[in-house]
Coordinates of C-alpha atoms in Angstrom, one line a residue:
Chain A
X1 CA 135.7 75.5 131.6
X2 CA 137.7 77.5 134.0
X3 CA 136.6 80.2 136.4
X4 CA 138.5 83.0 138.1
X5 CA 137.0 84.6 141.2
X6 CA 138.1 87.8 142.9
X7 CA 135.9 88.3 145.9
X8 CA 137.1 91.8 146.9
X9 CA 135.8 94.5 144.5
X10 CA 137.5 97.3 146.4
X11 CA 140.3 97.5 148.9
X12 CA 142.4 100.3 150.5
X13 CA 145.7 100.3 152.3
X14 CA 147.8 102.9 154.0
X15 CA 151.0 103.9 152.3
X16 CA 153.9 101.7 153.4
X17 CA 151.6 99.0 154.8
X18 CA 151.0 95.5 153.4
X19 CA 147.9 94.3 151.6
X20 CA 146.7 90.9 150.2
X21 CA 144.4 90.5 147.3
X22 CA 142.6 87.2 146.9
X23 CA 141.9 85.1 143.9
X24 CA 140.5 81.6 143.5
X25 CA 140.1 79.6 140.4
X26 CA 138.8 76.4 139.1
X27 CA 140.1 74.3 136.2
X28 CA 140.4 70.8 135.0
X29 CA 143.7 71.6 133.3
X30 CA 146.9 70.0 134.7
X31 CA 149.3 72.4 133.2
X32 CA 148.5 76.1 133.6
X33 CA 149.8 79.5 134.5
X34 CA 148.5 82.2 136.7
X35 CA 149.1 85.9 136.5
X36 CA 148.4 89.2 138.3
X37 CA 148.0 92.2 136.0
X38 CA 147.8 95.8 137.1
X39 CA 145.7 98.4 135.3
X40 CA 146.4 101.9 136.6
X41 CA 143.7 104.6 135.9
X42 CA 143.7 105.5 132.3
X43 CA 146.9 103.6 131.6
X44 CA 147.7 100.3 130.0
X45 CA 147.5 96.9 131.7
X46 CA 150.9 95.5 132.7
X47 CA 152.1 92.3 134.2
X48 CA 152.8 92.2 138.0
X49 CA 153.8 88.6 138.5
X50 CA 153.5 85.2 136.9
X51 CA 153.3 81.7 138.5
X52 CA 153.7 78.3 136.8
X53 CA 151.4 75.8 138.3
X54 CA 154.0 73.0 138.2
X55 CA 156.3 75.1 140.4
X56 CA 155.8 74.7 144.2
X57 CA 157.9 77.8 145.0
X58 CA 155.9 81.0 145.2
X59 CA 156.8 83.7 142.7
X60 CA 158.2 87.0 144.0
X61 CA 159.0 90.3 142.2
X62 CA 160.5 92.9 144.5
X63 CA 157.6 94.1 146.7
X64 CA 155.1 91.7 145.1
X65 CA 154.7 88.1 146.1
X66 CA 152.1 85.4 145.7
X67 CA 150.7 82.7 147.9
X68 CA 149.9 79.8 145.5
X69 CA 147.9 77.0 147.1
X70 CA 147.4 74.5 144.2
X71 CA 145.2 72.1 146.1
X72 CA 143.0 74.9 147.3
X73 CA 143.1 76.6 143.9
X74 CA 144.0 79.8 145.5
X75 CA 146.4 82.5 144.2
X76 CA 146.7 85.6 146.4
X77 CA 148.9 88.6 145.8
X78 CA 150.7 90.3 148.6
X79 CA 152.0 93.9 148.1
X80 CA 154.5 95.0 150.7
X81 CA 155.5 98.6 151.5
X82 CA 152.5 99.9 149.5
X83 CA 153.2 103.0 147.4
X84 CA 150.9 105.6 145.9
X85 CA 151.7 104.2 142.4
X86 CA 150.2 100.9 143.4
X87 CA 146.8 102.4 143.1
X88 CA 145.1 100.5 140.3
X89 CA 142.8 97.7 139.3
X90 CA 144.3 94.3 139.8
X91 CA 143.3 91.4 137.7
X92 CA 144.0 87.7 138.4
X93 CA 144.3 85.8 135.1
X94 CA 144.6 82.2 133.9
X95 CA 146.3 80.6 131.0
X96 CA 146.5 78.6 128.6
X97 CA 143.0 79.7 127.7
X98 CA 143.0 83.4 128.7
X99 CA 140.5 84.1 131.5
X100 CA 140.4 87.1 133.7
X101 CA 138.8 87.8 137.1
X102 CA 136.5 90.8 137.6
X103 CA 139.3 92.7 139.3
X104 CA 140.0 94.4 142.6
X105 CA 140.3 98.2 142.8
X106 CA 143.1 99.0 145.2
X107 CA 143.6 102.5 146.6
X108 CA 146.7 103.4 148.5
X109 CA 146.0 106.2 151.0
X110 CA 148.8 108.7 151.8
Chain B
X1 CA 161.1 98.5 122.0
X2 CA 157.8 99.9 120.8
X3 CA 154.7 98.7 122.5
X4 CA 151.4 97.5 121.2
X5 CA 149.7 100.2 119.1
X6 CA 146.0 100.5 118.7
X7 CA 143.8 103.0 116.8
X8 CA 141.6 104.8 117.1
X9 CA 141.7 105.5 120.8
X10 CA 138.1 106.6 121.0
X11 CA 135.1 106.0 118.7
X12 CA 131.4 107.0 119.0
X13 CA 128.9 105.5 116.6
X14 CA 125.2 105.0 116.3
X15 CA 123.7 101.6 116.7
X16 CA 123.6 99.6 113.5
X17 CA 126.7 101.3 112.1
X18 CA 129.9 99.5 111.5
X19 CA 133.3 100.2 113.1
X20 CA 136.8 98.8 112.7
X21 CA 139.7 98.7 115.2
X22 CA 143.4 98.3 114.3
X23 CA 146.2 96.7 116.3
X24 CA 149.9 96.5 115.6
X25 CA 151.6 94.1 118.0
X26 CA 155.2 94.1 119.3
X27 CA 157.6 93.1 116.6
X28 CA 158.2 89.4 116.6
X29 CA 155.2 88.5 118.8
X30 CA 153.4 85.6 117.0
X31 CA 150.4 85.5 119.4
X32 CA 147.8 88.3 119.3
X33 CA 144.7 88.6 121.4
X34 CA 141.6 90.8 121.1
X35 CA 139.6 91.4 124.3
X36 CA 136.4 93.2 125.2
X37 CA 136.4 94.9 128.5
X38 CA 133.0 96.2 129.7
X39 CA 133.1 98.8 132.4
X40 CA 133.5 97.2 135.8
X41 CA 134.5 93.8 134.4
X42 CA 137.7 91.9 133.5
X43 CA 138.8 91.5 129.9
X44 CA 136.9 88.8 128.0
X45 CA 138.8 87.1 125.2
X46 CA 137.2 87.5 121.8
X47 CA 139.8 85.9 119.5
X48 CA 143.4 84.6 119.7
X49 CA 145.7 84.4 116.7
X50 CA 149.0 82.5 116.3
X51 CA 150.7 84.2 113.3
X52 CA 147.8 84.5 110.8
X53 CA 145.8 81.4 112.1
X54 CA 143.0 81.5 114.6
X55 CA 143.6 79.6 117.8
X56 CA 140.4 80.4 119.7
X57 CA 137.4 82.4 118.5
X58 CA 134.8 80.5 120.6
X59 CA 133.6 83.7 122.3
X60 CA 133.5 85.9 119.2
X61 CA 129.9 86.8 118.2
X62 CA 130.4 85.8 114.7
X63 CA 127.1 87.2 113.4
X64 CA 128.4 90.7 113.9
X65 CA 132.1 90.5 114.8
X66 CA 135.0 89.6 112.5
X67 CA 138.7 89.7 112.8
X68 CA 141.7 89.1 110.6
X69 CA 145.4 89.1 110.9
X70 CA 146.8 89.1 107.4
X71 CA 150.5 88.4 107.0
X72 CA 150.6 87.5 110.7
X73 CA 151.4 91.0 111.9
X74 CA 148.7 93.7 112.1
X75 CA 145.2 92.8 113.0
X76 CA 141.8 94.4 112.5
X77 CA 138.6 93.8 114.5
X78 CA 135.3 94.8 112.9
X79 CA 131.8 95.1 114.3
X80 CA 128.9 95.2 111.8
X81 CA 126.2 96.2 112.8
X82 CA 127.0 97.6 116.3
X83 CA 124.6 97.2 119.2
X84 CA 124.3 99.3 122.4
X85 CA 125.8 96.4 124.4
X86 CA 129.0 96.6 122.3
X87 CA 130.0 99.7 124.2
X88 CA 133.2 98.7 125.9
X89 CA 137.0 99.1 125.7
X90 CA 138.6 96.8 123.1
X91 CA 142.0 95.7 124.1
X92 CA 144.7 94.2 121.9
X93 CA 147.5 92.2 123.4
X94 CA 150.5 90.3 122.0
X95 CA 152.8 87.7 123.4
X96 CA 156.0 85.9 122.3
X97 CA 154.6 82.6 123.6
X98 CA 151.4 80.8 122.7
X99 CA 150.0 79.6 125.9
X100 CA 152.2 80.6 128.8
X101 CA 153.7 84.0 128.3
X102 CA 153.2 87.4 129.5
X103 CA 150.7 89.5 127.5
X104 CA 151.7 93.0 126.5
X105 CA 148.6 95.2 126.2
X106 CA 147.9 98.2 124.0
X107 CA 146.1 101.3 125.3
X108 CA 142.7 100.1 124.1
X109 CA 139.9 101.6 122.0
X110 CA 136.9 103.0 123.9
X111 CA 133.8 102.4 121.9
X112 CA 130.5 104.1 122.6
X113 CA 127.4 103.0 120.8
X114 CA 124.5 105.4 120.9

């Protein structure tokens, strides 16, 4: 069975600053995928970024990037130049068998 | 492209009553998921379909929950009878890929059991 742990229930960051959200996981799978999803207040969950475990290169999507440390089973999300619209719950998730962490509530302060 | 549709958006029922939720995935997405999201927690997978077949229902409380996906498109999730602890948001998601793809989520149905 896999686990996904997000140890930061709440975080805040000043607008335009950089913030890193942590995620660790445990699995016996050799092929798997990791995701960060964003759930804004009262809005639908959307994908932020996706990482294939077999790729060594860290995924990036504009202001969002990950630090994937396979041996340490760590998958952190870095948000650069934080914007007010980044305020949301962020969930780390694992596939192939879908499993989500408990989430980190991020608030961007003007 | 239309997103994942869910209805109703809100439902309030008494315990021991029954309730049904409906989901229409993105056209062409063969994989469909139902999740339960209790306040303050991450989504928990209830059941996963590939077309009209069940891939994983190991966490579905089968004594009270049932789900179907007739014709491999729309899906319904039913709870009968409901308990207080079933109060949660029920999320439907779809994906074009079975095990590795991005999931596209619907707006969810917020269920309150009194």
